[in-house]
Amino acid sequence: AAERVRGLLASGAEGKGLRVSVEKGGCAGMSYKMEIAEPKRGDEVIDVEGGRVIVDAAAVLYLLGTTMDVKTTQFSSTFVFENPNQTSACGCGESVELTPADPEKVGAAPQMGSS
């Protein structure tokens, strides 16, 4: 995932990162949203292997313990999330049901996969 993030940020994205957030919507209730952006106050900034991921402050408890990776097929590549806070997903895979983590029990920030 770090390599893919570096590629996205390679052209003119100085000081920016891949911002990950969650928003309400879809049949399961929430969906992941990603955009190239600068960090905002309260965001969690993760720099790994030259790739920068910015976790939206409002999404941190939904993404604690999450691993972000890239799935590549012959025709496409997409970011995938292994999220311990995900309780279900819709059949089409476009939305998920998330329960916020208890910050007292989980001390792990979201991580990027090595592929």
mmCIF file of C-alpha atoms in Angstrom:
data_model
loop_
_atom_site.group_PDB
_atom_site.id
_atom_site.type_symbol
_atom_site.label_atom_id
_atom_site.label_comp_id
_atom_site.label_asym_id
_atom_site.label_seq_id
_atom_site.Cartn_x
_atom_site.Cartn_y
_atom_site.Cartn_z
ATOM 1 C CA ALA A 1 0.000 0.000 0.000
ATOM 2 C CA ALA A 2 2.873 2.364 0.773
ATOM 3 C CA GLU A 3 4.155 2.039 -2.809
ATOM 4 C CA ARG A 4 0.722 2.849 -4.247
ATOM 5 C CA VAL A 5 0.323 5.846 -1.917
ATOM 6 C CA ARG A 6 3.777 7.125 -2.955
ATOM 7 C CA GLY A 7 2.718 6.820 -6.601
ATOM 8 C CA LEU A 8 -0.459 8.810 -6.004
ATOM 9 C CA LEU A 9 1.453 11.551 -4.210
ATOM 10 C CA ALA A 10 4.385 11.712 -6.657
ATOM 11 C CA SER A 11 3.148 14.597 -8.796
ATOM 12 C CA GLY A 12 2.635 17.891 -7.026
ATOM 13 C CA ALA A 13 1.314 16.686 -3.693
ATOM 14 C CA GLU A 14 3.968 18.177 -1.417
ATOM 15 C CA GLY A 15 2.743 18.310 2.181
ATOM 16 C CA LYS A 16 -0.320 16.281 1.273
ATOM 17 C CA GLY A 17 -1.266 12.677 1.847
ATOM 18 C CA LEU A 18 -3.948 10.134 1.105
ATOM 19 C CA ARG A 19 -6.756 11.184 3.432
ATOM 20 C CA VAL A 20 -8.919 8.286 4.641
ATOM 21 C CA SER A 21 -12.294 8.927 6.222
ATOM 22 C CA VAL A 22 -15.612 7.180 6.669
ATOM 23 C CA GLU A 23 -18.968 8.617 5.729
ATOM 24 C CA LYS A 24 -22.553 7.555 6.208
ATOM 25 C CA GLY A 25 -24.126 5.944 3.188
ATOM 26 C CA GLY A 26 -24.710 2.730 1.323
ATOM 27 C CA CYS A 27 -26.854 -0.219 2.292
ATOM 28 C CA ALA A 28 -24.568 -1.281 5.186
ATOM 29 C CA GLY A 29 -24.430 2.218 6.673
ATOM 30 C CA MET A 30 -20.902 3.547 6.055
ATOM 31 C CA SER A 31 -18.264 3.669 3.349
ATOM 32 C CA TYR A 32 -14.575 4.466 3.143
ATOM 33 C CA LYS A 33 -13.623 7.696 1.393
ATOM 34 C CA MET A 34 -10.161 8.599 0.105
ATOM 35 C CA GLU A 35 -8.783 11.806 -1.376
ATOM 36 C CA ILE A 36 -5.465 13.606 -1.762
ATOM 37 C CA ALA A 37 -5.448 16.365 0.873
ATOM 38 C CA GLU A 38 -3.464 18.217 3.508
ATOM 39 C CA PRO A 39 -3.789 17.212 7.157
ATOM 40 C CA LYS A 40 -6.294 19.093 9.289
ATOM 41 C CA ARG A 41 -6.122 19.782 12.999
ATOM 42 C CA GLY A 42 -6.769 16.601 14.986
ATOM 43 C CA ASP A 43 -6.030 14.216 12.106
ATOM 44 C CA GLU A 44 -3.739 11.221 12.594
ATOM 45 C CA VAL A 45 -0.794 11.372 10.156
ATOM 46 C CA ILE A 46 0.985 8.105 9.340
ATOM 47 C CA ASP A 47 4.237 8.235 7.353
ATOM 48 C CA VAL A 48 5.455 4.808 6.223
ATOM 49 C CA GLU A 49 8.120 4.096 3.605
ATOM 50 C CA GLY A 50 7.664 7.515 2.001
ATOM 51 C CA GLY A 51 3.880 7.201 1.790
ATOM 52 C CA ARG A 52 1.665 9.467 3.877
ATOM 53 C CA VAL A 53 -1.815 8.496 5.012
ATOM 54 C CA ILE A 54 -3.973 10.997 6.864
ATOM 55 C CA VAL A 55 -6.744 9.526 8.998
ATOM 56 C CA ASP A 56 -9.626 11.948 9.434
ATOM 57 C CA ALA A 57 -10.042 12.881 13.111
ATOM 58 C CA ALA A 58 -13.695 11.787 13.065
ATOM 59 C CA ALA A 59 -12.729 8.373 11.616
ATOM 60 C CA VAL A 60 -9.914 7.414 14.007
ATOM 61 C CA LEU A 61 -12.053 5.263 16.327
ATOM 62 C CA TYR A 62 -13.608 3.502 13.322
ATOM 63 C CA LEU A 63 -10.163 2.754 11.843
ATOM 64 C CA LEU A 64 -8.108 1.808 14.924
ATOM 65 C CA GLY A 65 -6.313 -1.475 14.262
ATOM 66 C CA THR A 66 -7.054 -1.321 10.525
ATOM 67 C CA THR A 67 -4.562 -2.506 7.915
ATOM 68 C CA MET A 68 -4.737 -0.905 4.486
ATOM 69 C CA ASP A 69 -3.362 -2.880 1.547
ATOM 70 C CA VAL A 70 -3.649 -2.986 -2.234
ATOM 71 C CA LYS A 71 -5.343 -5.794 -4.164
ATOM 72 C CA THR A 72 -4.136 -6.062 -7.754
ATOM 73 C CA THR A 73 -5.682 -8.095 -10.549
ATOM 74 C CA GLN A 74 -4.830 -8.261 -14.235
ATOM 75 C CA PHE A 75 -7.145 -5.326 -14.971
ATOM 76 C CA SER A 76 -7.277 -3.190 -11.824
ATOM 77 C CA SER A 77 -5.899 -2.365 -8.424
ATOM 78 C CA THR A 78 -7.810 -1.148 -5.394
ATOM 79 C CA PHE A 79 -7.188 -0.341 -1.761
ATOM 80 C CA VAL A 80 -8.621 -2.885 0.669
ATOM 81 C CA PHE A 81 -9.129 -2.519 4.402
ATOM 82 C CA GLU A 82 -8.803 -5.251 7.038
ATOM 83 C CA ASN A 83 -10.748 -3.544 9.807
ATOM 84 C CA PRO A 84 -11.404 -5.230 13.171
ATOM 85 C CA ASN A 85 -14.201 -2.698 13.756
ATOM 86 C CA GLN A 86 -16.160 -3.888 10.703
ATOM 87 C CA THR A 87 -19.160 -5.950 11.760
ATOM 88 C CA SER A 88 -20.651 -6.562 8.295
ATOM 89 C CA ALA A 89 -20.567 -5.454 4.664
ATOM 90 C CA CYS A 90 -23.126 -5.164 1.905
ATOM 91 C CA GLY A 91 -23.184 -7.788 -0.823
ATOM 92 C CA CYS A 92 -21.686 -5.494 -3.449
ATOM 93 C CA GLY A 93 -18.786 -4.520 -1.173
ATOM 94 C CA GLU A 94 -19.365 -0.780 -1.506
ATOM 95 C CA SER A 95 -20.357 -0.125 2.105
ATOM 96 C CA VAL A 96 -19.673 -1.550 5.551
ATOM 97 C CA GLU A 97 -21.063 -1.508 9.050
ATOM 98 C CA LEU A 98 -18.523 -0.173 11.548
ATOM 99 C CA THR A 99 -18.534 -0.011 15.326
ATOM 100 C CA PRO A 100 -16.132 2.519 16.864
ATOM 101 C CA ALA A 101 -13.252 0.996 18.806
ATOM 102 C CA ASP A 102 -12.916 1.459 22.546
ATOM 103 C CA PRO A 103 -9.756 3.611 22.828
ATOM 104 C CA GLU A 104 -9.016 2.059 26.231
ATOM 105 C CA LYS A 105 -8.765 -1.420 24.690
ATOM 106 C CA VAL A 106 -7.031 -0.711 21.375
ATOM 107 C CA GLY A 107 -3.714 1.109 21.181
ATOM 108 C CA ALA A 108 -2.917 0.415 17.532
ATOM 109 C CA ALA A 109 -3.053 3.138 14.917
ATOM 110 C CA PRO A 110 -4.150 2.240 11.376
ATOM 111 C CA GLN A 111 -1.322 0.651 9.322
ATOM 112 C CA MET A 112 -0.331 0.282 5.676
ATOM 113 C CA GLY A 113 0.330 -3.177 4.251
ATOM 114 C CA SER A 114 3.665 -4.026 2.686
ATOM 115 C CA SER A 115 2.410 -4.920 -0.797
#
